Amino acid sequence: MNEPVLAIANLGKYYGPGCERCINSTGPVAATNICPHCGTVIACHGVTFSLQKGEVLGIVGESGSGKSTVIKAIHFDIEPSMGEMYLNLTIDHSRRENGLLAIVNGKRGFPVVDGKDNIFTLTPFARRQLRNVCMGIVYQNPMLGLRMNFSAGGNVAERLLMDGWDHVGEMRQRIRSLFERTEVDTKRMDEPPSSFSGGMQQRVQIARALSTEPSLLLLDEVTTGLDVSVQARVLDLLRSLTRELNLATIVVSHDLGVINLLTTRTLVMKSGRIVESGLTNQVLEDPQHPYTQLLVSSAL
Amino acid sequence: MTQLLAVHNLTKTFTMHTLHSRVIKGCTDVSFTLATGEVLGLSGPSGTGKSSILKCIYRAYLPSAGEIHYSSERLGRVDLGRIDDHQMIMLRQHEIGYVTQFLKVIPRVSAVDTVAEPLLHKGVSLAEARSRATSLLKQLYIPENLFDACPVTFSGGEQQRVNFAAGVISSPRLLLLDEPTASLDVKTRQAVIDILNRLKEQGTTMIAIFHEHQIMDAIADRLYQMND
């Protein structure tokens, strides 16, 4: 079998003082993620899964189930309270031998990602390097992923710069080809995303996420709030991109249609815990957990 | 002949938590074996669990009890109800095919690409996959001016044939057929039968559900009778 690209073990994120009874008095059975004794929010607890190269994994659940917490922890947007994360990637460093990144790095100390070290214990700097090079994220809210008053091209260039690109002409060419692939009108690459439609803003985010050829793509409710025809185009684009680039992808969504279309495996979360996992069509056709059954029977 | 599949006391029940944990019966205590190259027909009235058996083998359902021993080319002898998800994904891509009468339509993806897709998973080039998909669609009498259209607007019978083509194009080792001819006319039904017979000659093992006796007789070597 393939080695997993990403492995998450026992991930937990808690907001509050915490007490001995927090874990036992929260979760899907208690139907809450707030500890009744100390008020701590158990955003997620005991989340364990792995992801292989080219695999598209769905995380489905209602608002507050902890699904976004999981990918925010993986993207180092939040500091987890507990748990481990392992990355096992082959990264081509040839481009990073020169230029800005070599200077910043001093001794070119790019973190080793051979699946042996717990990534959560690395320094913030090392994690930021990993994030820039190995991961791309697309948020539901484009305001989180884009600088609205920079140019669209500048948004992508920012990430390329952080990855050691230093030739303006080469960068523009790269951005142009990314925009062509993600169906952003290249005539508008110097305009700010604030002047773009919602669907186009998402496509700029996708171009930015893919600019450094990451191995791991994180999609947080990317089509929520877009109108149906735009949603279909964005989904279709994501579907073909994940195939073409053989990306390990995590799709967070409350929409079972999106999950069904994009993913092969699915985790179902409720009150901060994984309540069920399996092949996507099995989870949809033969849901085991009461919550998943409710979710499937509620779908339009 | 070597044994490819051995289903042993397979039982599937559904606990419906949204209906006060009511238990619904899928199939009960099903046992049969299947040799390589053999075609087994499942027959019996509606609701006796024929489709449940196929879905358990394909892991669209998780079996409640019993075993499904399958001799995989890549994994050796495995229990399809218990192997991990990644192994099942691999088997679905390379060894086990499943055809229903319902098509999972993917927006903006053309009929040809829908059919070609399983070949891409097997490493066939896009050009070759498309040309094989095109010839298969022609054999199934899909009008050529529909090849590059998305099947979402196709008629029921056309969608069914696109789905059938996608299910058989990669010549799976084990093919599960759940009424693939349910709403087809005589001509296209014959095309389906011809394609299935050709697969059979090439050594594909099949488990099939057909409502029409003539088709069952034309294809199946043996029948497994389901009762309440």
XYZ file of C-alpha atoms in Angstrom:
528
model
C 0.000 0.000 0.000
C 1.033 3.604 -0.434
C 2.564 5.520 2.421
C 0.234 8.236 3.648
C 1.165 11.766 2.618
C -0.495 13.173 5.714
C -1.292 11.495 9.009
C -3.175 13.146 11.843
C -3.296 11.446 15.227
C -5.444 12.398 18.197
C -5.886 15.994 17.191
C -7.630 18.093 19.821
C -8.404 21.795 20.114
C -9.923 23.203 23.276
C -10.856 26.777 24.128
C -11.060 27.360 27.881
C -9.540 26.254 31.175
C -10.391 22.559 30.775
C -11.302 20.157 33.554
C -11.238 16.409 34.145
C -14.790 15.939 32.966
C -14.552 17.926 29.725
C -14.061 14.960 27.391
C -16.619 12.630 28.942
C -19.352 15.221 29.147
C -19.077 16.432 25.556
C -19.371 14.769 22.159
C -22.111 13.397 19.923
C -23.946 11.525 22.693
C -24.064 14.575 24.957
C -24.875 16.515 21.742
C -22.699 19.430 22.778
C -19.096 20.478 22.495
C -19.220 22.807 25.497
C -18.229 21.279 28.830
C -21.149 21.842 31.261
C -18.746 21.903 34.218
C -16.127 24.431 33.169
C -17.463 25.961 29.961
C -14.517 24.818 27.843
C -15.290 24.478 24.151
C -14.066 21.147 22.778
C -13.739 22.243 19.147
C -12.383 18.841 18.178
C -11.042 15.831 20.032
C -9.406 12.528 19.121
C -9.378 13.248 15.398
C -7.257 10.610 13.663
C -6.988 9.905 9.942
C -4.526 9.616 7.105
C -4.469 10.701 3.524
C -2.670 9.160 0.569
C -1.216 10.750 -2.517
C -3.916 11.750 -4.950
C -6.671 10.918 -2.531
C -9.607 13.261 -1.980
C -11.039 13.031 1.533
C -14.258 14.705 2.595
C -15.068 16.015 6.050
C -18.782 16.587 6.464
C -20.740 17.871 9.423
C -22.941 20.715 10.599
C -21.731 24.147 11.711
C -19.745 23.828 14.916
C -18.932 20.158 14.389
C -15.208 20.953 14.277
C -14.573 20.239 10.608
C -12.983 23.603 9.853
C -10.958 23.415 13.083
C -9.305 20.286 11.711
C -8.089 21.841 8.492
C -7.153 25.110 10.207
C -4.921 23.096 12.524
C -3.376 21.300 9.552
C -2.749 24.674 7.890
C -1.264 26.008 11.176
C -3.905 28.755 11.314
C -4.585 27.666 14.882
C -2.367 26.007 17.461
C -3.781 22.577 18.413
C -4.158 21.721 22.105
C -2.955 18.198 21.510
C -2.205 15.705 18.798
C 0.336 14.898 16.146
C 0.721 15.559 12.463
C 3.092 13.823 10.061
C 3.896 14.779 6.503
C 5.673 12.474 4.098
C 6.481 14.367 0.923
C 9.075 14.590 -1.766
C 9.896 18.220 -2.355
C 11.953 19.459 -5.248
C 14.276 22.036 -3.724
C 16.241 22.898 -6.828
C 14.563 26.286 -7.176
C 15.264 27.179 -3.564
C 19.040 26.885 -3.823
C 19.279 30.560 -4.755
C 17.340 33.715 -4.322
C 15.411 35.121 -1.420
C 14.613 31.901 0.334
C 18.240 30.789 0.520
C 19.111 34.120 2.174
C 16.227 33.909 4.626
C 17.042 30.331 5.433
C 20.707 31.023 6.067
C 21.767 27.419 5.874
C 18.927 26.349 3.593
C 17.376 24.559 6.518
C 14.134 23.434 4.992
C 12.338 21.105 7.414
C 12.604 17.413 6.628
C 9.248 15.819 5.864
C 9.872 12.083 5.822
C 6.901 11.213 8.021
C 8.982 10.751 11.177
C 8.679 14.106 12.974
C 5.569 15.517 14.566
C 5.074 18.657 12.488
C 3.176 20.402 15.313
C 6.412 20.507 17.339
C 8.404 22.350 14.651
C 9.210 26.037 15.059
C 6.658 28.518 13.704
C 9.175 29.493 11.026
C 9.639 25.921 9.844
C 5.895 25.384 9.768
C 5.438 28.563 7.753
C 7.976 27.302 5.223
C 6.122 24.017 4.959
C 2.834 25.785 4.542
C 4.132 28.014 1.755
C 5.650 25.203 -0.218
C 3.607 22.090 0.510
C 0.090 23.313 1.174
C -2.589 25.340 -0.512
C -5.816 26.419 1.117
C -9.034 27.884 -0.248
C -11.353 29.462 2.301
C -15.099 29.885 2.098
C -14.581 33.575 2.754
C -12.218 35.045 0.120
C -11.380 37.852 2.567
C -9.400 35.274 4.580
C -7.425 33.981 1.638
C -6.874 37.129 -0.415
C -5.721 40.682 0.077
C -8.679 42.387 -1.474
C -6.902 45.611 -2.401
C -3.778 44.063 -3.912
C -4.041 43.120 -7.554
C -5.239 39.581 -8.268
C -1.858 38.777 -9.768
C -0.133 40.333 -6.757
C -1.988 37.933 -4.498
C -0.441 35.012 -6.309
C 2.938 36.742 -6.599
C 3.072 37.155 -2.826
C 3.090 33.397 -2.412
C 5.603 32.883 -5.206
C 7.924 35.425 -3.551
C 7.712 33.553 -0.278
C 8.740 30.456 -2.177
C 11.894 32.103 -3.523
C 10.775 33.295 -6.949
C 12.608 36.509 -7.756
C 12.213 37.196 -11.448
C 9.247 39.448 -12.217
C 8.867 38.285 -15.817
C 8.882 34.605 -14.856
C 6.396 35.250 -12.093
C 3.997 37.055 -14.396
C 4.179 34.202 -16.847
C 3.516 31.667 -14.135
C 0.568 33.711 -12.796
C -0.869 34.072 -16.272
C -0.786 30.326 -16.867
C -2.321 29.675 -13.429
C -5.134 32.106 -14.172
C -5.726 30.516 -17.549
C -6.005 27.100 -15.919
C -8.347 28.315 -13.163
C -10.428 30.338 -15.629
C -9.649 33.810 -14.273
C -9.741 36.443 -17.006
C -6.043 37.291 -17.476
C -6.958 40.756 -18.768
C -8.038 41.543 -15.217
C -4.969 40.202 -13.402
C -3.901 43.700 -12.373
C -7.285 44.556 -10.870
C -7.991 43.951 -7.186
C -10.155 40.932 -6.215
C -12.522 43.333 -4.465
C -13.828 44.200 -7.938
C -14.383 40.504 -8.834
C -17.464 38.326 -8.541
C -17.621 35.694 -5.787
C -16.875 32.806 -8.140
C -13.914 34.615 -9.660
C -12.536 35.447 -6.203
C -12.626 31.716 -5.421
C -10.758 30.993 -8.647
C -8.069 33.531 -7.699
C -7.790 31.769 -4.340
C -7.433 28.425 -6.134
C -4.702 29.858 -8.400
C -2.902 31.239 -5.348
C -3.210 27.923 -3.518
C -1.784 25.966 -6.448
C 0.964 28.439 -7.355
C 3.759 26.676 -5.465
C 2.718 23.214 -6.661
C 1.676 21.992 -3.229
C 1.190 18.332 -2.364
C -1.734 19.006 -0.079
C -4.801 21.056 -0.947
C -7.272 22.151 1.727
C -10.730 23.288 0.664
C -12.917 24.873 3.332
C -16.533 25.177 2.098
C -15.262 26.616 -1.178
C -18.561 26.663 -3.030
C -20.843 27.648 -0.174
C -22.647 30.850 -1.022
C -21.968 30.732 -4.756
C -24.927 30.455 -7.097
C -25.592 27.045 -8.600
C -24.058 27.445 -12.064
C -20.921 29.069 -10.662
C -20.761 26.350 -8.009
C -20.830 23.654 -10.701
C -17.991 25.317 -12.620
C -15.810 25.714 -9.530
C -16.467 22.096 -8.502
C -15.683 20.863 -11.980
C -12.447 22.860 -11.977
C -11.429 21.452 -8.592
C -12.298 17.948 -9.660
C -10.151 18.085 -12.768
C -7.294 19.848 -10.957
C -7.067 17.265 -8.186
C -6.958 14.504 -10.826
C -4.461 16.244 -13.046
C -2.046 17.221 -10.276
C -2.546 14.045 -8.227
C -3.081 16.202 -5.147
C -3.943 14.870 -1.731
C -7.001 16.962 -0.949
C -9.270 17.552 2.031
C -12.724 18.872 1.198
C -14.626 20.340 4.132
C -18.305 20.846 3.374
C -21.750 20.582 4.880
C -23.077 19.808 1.395
C -23.372 16.085 0.685
C -23.628 16.798 -3.044
C -20.174 18.391 -3.003
C -18.796 15.518 -0.942
C -20.334 12.944 -3.289
C -18.926 14.652 -6.354
C -15.374 15.265 -5.216
C -14.366 12.661 -2.650
C -13.664 8.942 -2.435
C -13.549 8.732 1.374
C -15.466 10.697 3.966
C -15.268 11.495 7.667
C -18.456 12.561 9.402
C -18.013 14.925 12.356
C -20.439 15.847 15.091
C -19.807 17.864 18.259
C -16.058 17.848 17.718
C -15.650 14.095 17.112
C -15.469 11.807 14.113
C -18.618 9.688 14.361
C -18.202 7.710 11.179
C -15.770 7.222 8.332
C -15.809 5.143 5.188
C -15.939 5.109 1.412
C -18.053 8.058 0.350
C -20.720 6.053 -1.453
C -20.944 3.641 1.485
C -21.384 6.507 3.957
C -24.125 7.954 1.752
C -25.908 4.682 0.903
C -25.478 2.827 4.168
C -24.897 5.411 6.913
C -24.275 3.741 10.271
C -24.364 6.514 12.844
C -27.705 8.126 13.800
C -26.321 11.564 12.979
C -25.143 10.492 9.506
C -28.542 8.936 8.838
C -30.201 12.201 9.792
C -27.779 14.123 7.586
C -28.354 11.849 4.582
C -32.132 11.880 5.009
C -32.079 15.681 5.265
C -30.234 16.195 1.978
C -32.218 17.730 -0.837
C -11.511 -23.706 -12.350
C -10.342 -21.685 -9.390
C -12.672 -20.093 -6.915
C -12.926 -16.322 -7.252
C -15.595 -15.469 -4.714
C -17.091 -17.259 -1.743
C -19.972 -15.591 0.065
C -20.591 -17.145 3.418
C -23.710 -16.528 5.554
C -23.929 -12.944 4.356
C -26.569 -10.941 6.212
C -27.381 -7.284 5.872
C -29.763 -5.407 8.148
C -30.344 -1.682 8.449
C -30.946 -0.002 11.785
C -32.930 3.142 11.082
C -32.080 5.481 13.907
C -34.410 8.161 12.618
C -37.342 5.696 12.975
C -36.836 4.616 16.603
C -34.098 2.157 15.660
C -36.390 0.090 13.475
C -34.510 -2.801 11.872
C -34.995 -3.399 8.141
C -33.916 -6.600 6.447
C -31.599 -6.475 3.434
C -30.529 -10.052 2.772
C -30.322 -12.967 5.176
C -27.843 -15.804 5.385
C -26.724 -15.842 1.777
C -24.027 -18.346 0.787
C -22.651 -19.176 -2.639
C -19.357 -19.634 -4.430
C -18.281 -18.462 -7.816
C -15.532 -19.861 -10.033
C -13.368 -17.678 -12.241
C -15.159 -16.953 -15.513
C -18.546 -18.057 -14.223
C -21.721 -15.968 -14.493
C -24.153 -16.260 -11.610
C -27.673 -14.901 -11.949
C -29.544 -13.737 -8.863
C -33.274 -14.220 -9.213
C -36.238 -13.778 -6.948
C -39.026 -11.330 -6.183
C -38.396 -7.671 -5.378
C -37.298 -6.980 -1.847
C -35.557 -10.283 -1.253
C -32.165 -8.626 -1.108
C -30.611 -9.236 -4.519
C -29.230 -5.722 -4.789
C -28.072 -5.806 -1.163
C -25.779 -8.719 -1.991
C -24.145 -6.818 -4.856
C -23.830 -3.679 -2.755
C -22.173 -5.609 0.071
C -19.678 -7.099 -2.388
C -18.919 -3.616 -3.759
C -18.846 -2.158 -0.215
C -21.616 0.285 -0.935
C -23.147 -1.466 2.092
C -21.264 -2.725 5.119
C -22.230 -6.364 5.774
C -23.896 -6.944 9.170
C -22.693 -10.548 9.422
C -20.961 -13.156 7.312
C -17.950 -13.093 5.020
C -17.212 -12.266 1.400
C -13.962 -13.973 0.445
C -12.505 -12.684 -2.777
C -9.300 -13.886 -4.439
C -7.704 -10.658 -5.540
C -4.990 -10.497 -8.161
C -3.140 -7.858 -6.176
C -4.054 -8.551 -2.544
C -4.549 -12.325 -2.393
C -7.553 -13.713 -0.565
C -9.413 -10.970 1.302
C -12.752 -10.443 3.036
C -14.397 -7.581 1.157
C -16.467 -6.682 4.200
C -13.373 -6.127 6.311
C -10.485 -4.850 4.199
C -9.595 -1.214 4.745
C -11.014 1.588 2.642
C -7.839 2.153 0.643
C -7.659 -1.488 -0.392
C -11.299 -1.353 -1.452
C -10.657 1.782 -3.512
C -7.811 -0.035 -5.228
C -10.011 -3.069 -5.960
C -12.760 -0.834 -7.346
C -10.267 0.840 -9.646
C -8.584 -2.304 -10.877
C -10.661 -5.416 -10.302
C -14.319 -4.995 -9.372
C -16.873 -3.164 -11.485
C -20.457 -2.348 -10.605
C -23.227 -1.280 -12.957
C -26.622 -0.056 -11.825
C -29.392 1.483 -13.846
C -28.654 4.862 -12.300
C -25.968 7.175 -13.590
C -23.967 9.434 -11.301
C -23.808 12.474 -13.556
C -20.871 14.791 -13.099
C -21.636 18.372 -14.147
C -19.898 19.623 -17.292
C -18.258 16.242 -17.972
C -19.172 14.825 -21.388
C -20.556 11.348 -22.062
C -17.274 10.257 -23.655
C -15.226 11.435 -20.685
C -17.632 9.839 -18.203
C -17.108 6.514 -19.959
C -13.354 7.016 -20.455
C -12.672 7.870 -16.826
C -12.245 4.302 -15.425
C -9.526 3.701 -18.026
C -7.625 6.794 -16.883
C -7.452 5.295 -13.378
C -5.805 2.271 -14.930
C -3.143 4.419 -16.576
C -4.489 4.403 -20.156
C -3.709 7.603 -22.083
C -6.491 10.137 -22.523
C -6.533 9.813 -26.318
C -6.818 6.048 -26.246
C -9.394 6.069 -23.437
C -11.537 8.492 -25.426
C -11.313 6.457 -28.605
C -12.297 3.260 -26.768
C -15.148 5.108 -25.044
C -16.351 6.427 -28.396
C -16.459 2.989 -29.978
C -18.295 1.536 -26.975
C -20.905 4.310 -27.068
C -21.402 3.651 -30.778
C -21.977 -0.032 -30.117
C -24.669 0.970 -27.638
C -26.421 3.189 -30.205
C -25.841 6.478 -28.402
C -26.290 9.194 -31.065
C -22.917 10.622 -32.031
C -24.010 14.213 -31.630
C -24.433 13.521 -27.904
C -20.914 12.197 -27.283
C -19.500 15.538 -26.174
C -22.605 16.583 -24.216
C -22.992 16.179 -20.473
C -25.409 13.244 -19.845
C -27.436 15.259 -17.321
C -30.008 16.042 -20.016
C -30.030 12.562 -21.611
C -33.075 10.298 -21.581
C -33.284 7.568 -18.947
C -32.248 4.848 -21.381
C -29.326 6.865 -22.721
C -28.052 7.604 -19.208
C -28.338 3.936 -18.404
C -26.239 2.987 -21.420
C -23.594 5.608 -20.591
C -23.442 4.143 -17.116
C -23.209 0.615 -18.488
C -20.391 1.632 -20.819
C -18.472 3.250 -17.934
C -18.934 0.087 -15.870
C -17.671 -2.379 -18.458
C -15.060 -0.394 -20.382
C -12.161 -1.435 -18.182
C -13.109 -5.161 -18.368
C -13.155 -5.706 -14.612
C -12.229 -9.129 -13.230
C -15.472 -9.291 -11.308
C -18.484 -7.477 -12.715
C -21.610 -6.813 -10.641
C -24.686 -6.052 -12.728
C -27.834 -4.664 -11.142
C -30.497 -4.635 -13.864
C -28.425 -2.818 -16.470
C -31.103 -3.391 -19.136
C -34.129 -2.280 -17.108
C -35.529 0.268 -19.551
C -33.867 -0.560 -22.855
C -35.546 -1.469 -26.150
C -34.878 -4.759 -27.912
C -32.080 -3.511 -30.148
C -30.013 -1.858 -27.428
C -30.714 -4.721 -25.049
C -29.169 -7.078 -27.591
C -26.134 -4.786 -27.803
C -25.765 -5.012 -24.013
C -26.035 -8.805 -24.149
C -23.424 -8.979 -26.928
C -20.998 -6.882 -24.910
C -21.554 -9.012 -21.819
C -21.044 -12.226 -23.765
C -17.820 -10.884 -25.155
C -16.609 -10.043 -21.634
C -17.580 -13.514 -20.552
C -15.516 -15.035 -23.330
C -12.581 -12.919 -22.163
C -12.934 -14.458 -18.708
C -14.828 -11.835 -16.716
C -16.671 -13.304 -13.752
C -20.125 -11.820 -13.188
C -22.974 -11.681 -10.746
C -26.070 -10.387 -12.461
C -29.611 -9.341 -11.685
C -31.943 -9.192 -14.705
C -35.680 -9.119 -14.613
C -36.145 -10.589 -18.061
C -35.740 -14.367 -18.105
C -34.500 -14.399 -21.687
C -31.475 -12.293 -20.811
C -30.774 -14.270 -17.682
C -30.882 -17.496 -19.714
C -28.683 -16.019 -22.432
C -25.927 -15.022 -20.019
C -26.044 -16.861 -16.716
C -24.393 -20.252 -16.204
C -26.226 -20.801 -12.968
C -29.025 -19.214 -10.940
C -29.173 -18.414 -7.260
C -32.781 -18.299 -6.148
C -33.621 -15.740 -3.449
C -36.624 -16.256 -1.194
C -38.254 -14.253 1.570
